[in-house]
Each structure stands twice: as C-alpha cells, then as structure tokens.
C-alpha cells in the first residue's frame, strides 16, 4: 500500500506541475496586461504564485495520503 501511495503521490505532483508549466505563459500574459507590468515582473509574480500553489498542494496531499514512499 505504501508503494502504491508513493506512485499516486508522484503522479499527482507530476500532473500538477505539468499543468502549471502549460498554463505559465498564458498566466504571464494575463498578469502583464491586468497589472500593467513588465514581462520580467509578470514572470516572477506568476512563478511565485505557482511555487506557493505547488507547496500548498503538496501539504494538502501529504495530509490526505499519510505515509507514502
């Protein structure tokens, strides 16, 4: 069971990160125009949001799944 949970955990994290990577440029463009910022600032802000969201997703996933490898 612990091995299966590890597989599910890795798979969910991979899919979440893959989604973020595909959405990144679109979110940068949206942020840039909504907040009238430079490309560099928009990229940094979106990257920070993605990192925060990923860390929160990992925290929640760890709480739900319990022990895994």
XYZ file of C-alpha atoms in Angstrom:
69
model
C 0.000 0.000 0.000
C 2.791 2.466 0.879
C 4.406 1.858 -2.539
C 1.072 2.405 -4.319
C 0.536 5.631 -2.397
C 4.029 6.749 -3.423
C 3.190 6.104 -7.058
C -0.086 8.059 -6.786
C 1.650 10.899 -4.952
C 4.373 11.210 -7.609
C 1.825 11.008 -10.399
C -0.360 13.758 -8.923
C 2.609 16.060 -8.297
C 3.885 15.478 -11.839
C 0.472 16.258 -13.335
C 0.080 19.400 -11.226
C 3.499 20.680 -12.279
C 2.808 19.792 -15.912
C -0.440 21.777 -15.817
C 1.359 24.744 -14.279
C 4.062 24.635 -16.948
C 1.487 24.621 -19.746
C -0.505 27.462 -18.173
C 2.539 29.593 -17.314
C 2.845 31.741 -20.442
C -0.869 32.411 -20.638
C -0.938 33.485 -16.999
C 2.106 35.725 -17.552
C 0.358 37.498 -20.422
C -2.822 37.915 -18.379
C -0.930 39.240 -15.370
C 1.180 41.581 -17.505
C -1.828 43.300 -19.028
C -4.089 43.284 -15.978
C -1.403 44.843 -13.773
C 0.430 46.881 -16.442
C 3.815 45.358 -15.573
C 6.887 44.287 -17.478
C 7.335 40.776 -18.821
C 10.042 40.089 -16.241
C 7.903 41.197 -13.298
C 4.889 39.249 -14.570
C 7.011 36.106 -14.936
C 8.377 36.467 -11.421
C 4.930 37.063 -9.899
C 3.374 34.096 -11.720
C 6.351 31.874 -10.842
C 5.961 32.835 -7.171
C 2.230 32.078 -7.311
C 2.919 28.715 -8.921
C 5.525 27.849 -6.296
C 3.140 28.837 -3.485
C 0.306 26.809 -5.056
C 2.559 23.779 -5.548
C 3.745 23.860 -1.930
C 0.152 24.120 -0.679
C -0.902 21.258 -2.976
C 1.932 19.132 -1.555
C 0.911 19.973 2.032
C -2.699 19.011 1.395
C -1.710 15.842 -0.459
C 0.558 14.775 2.408
C -2.270 15.304 4.912
C -4.715 13.280 2.845
C -2.416 10.419 1.858
C -0.472 9.903 5.061
C 2.587 7.629 4.816
C 3.984 7.015 1.339
C 7.377 6.343 -0.196
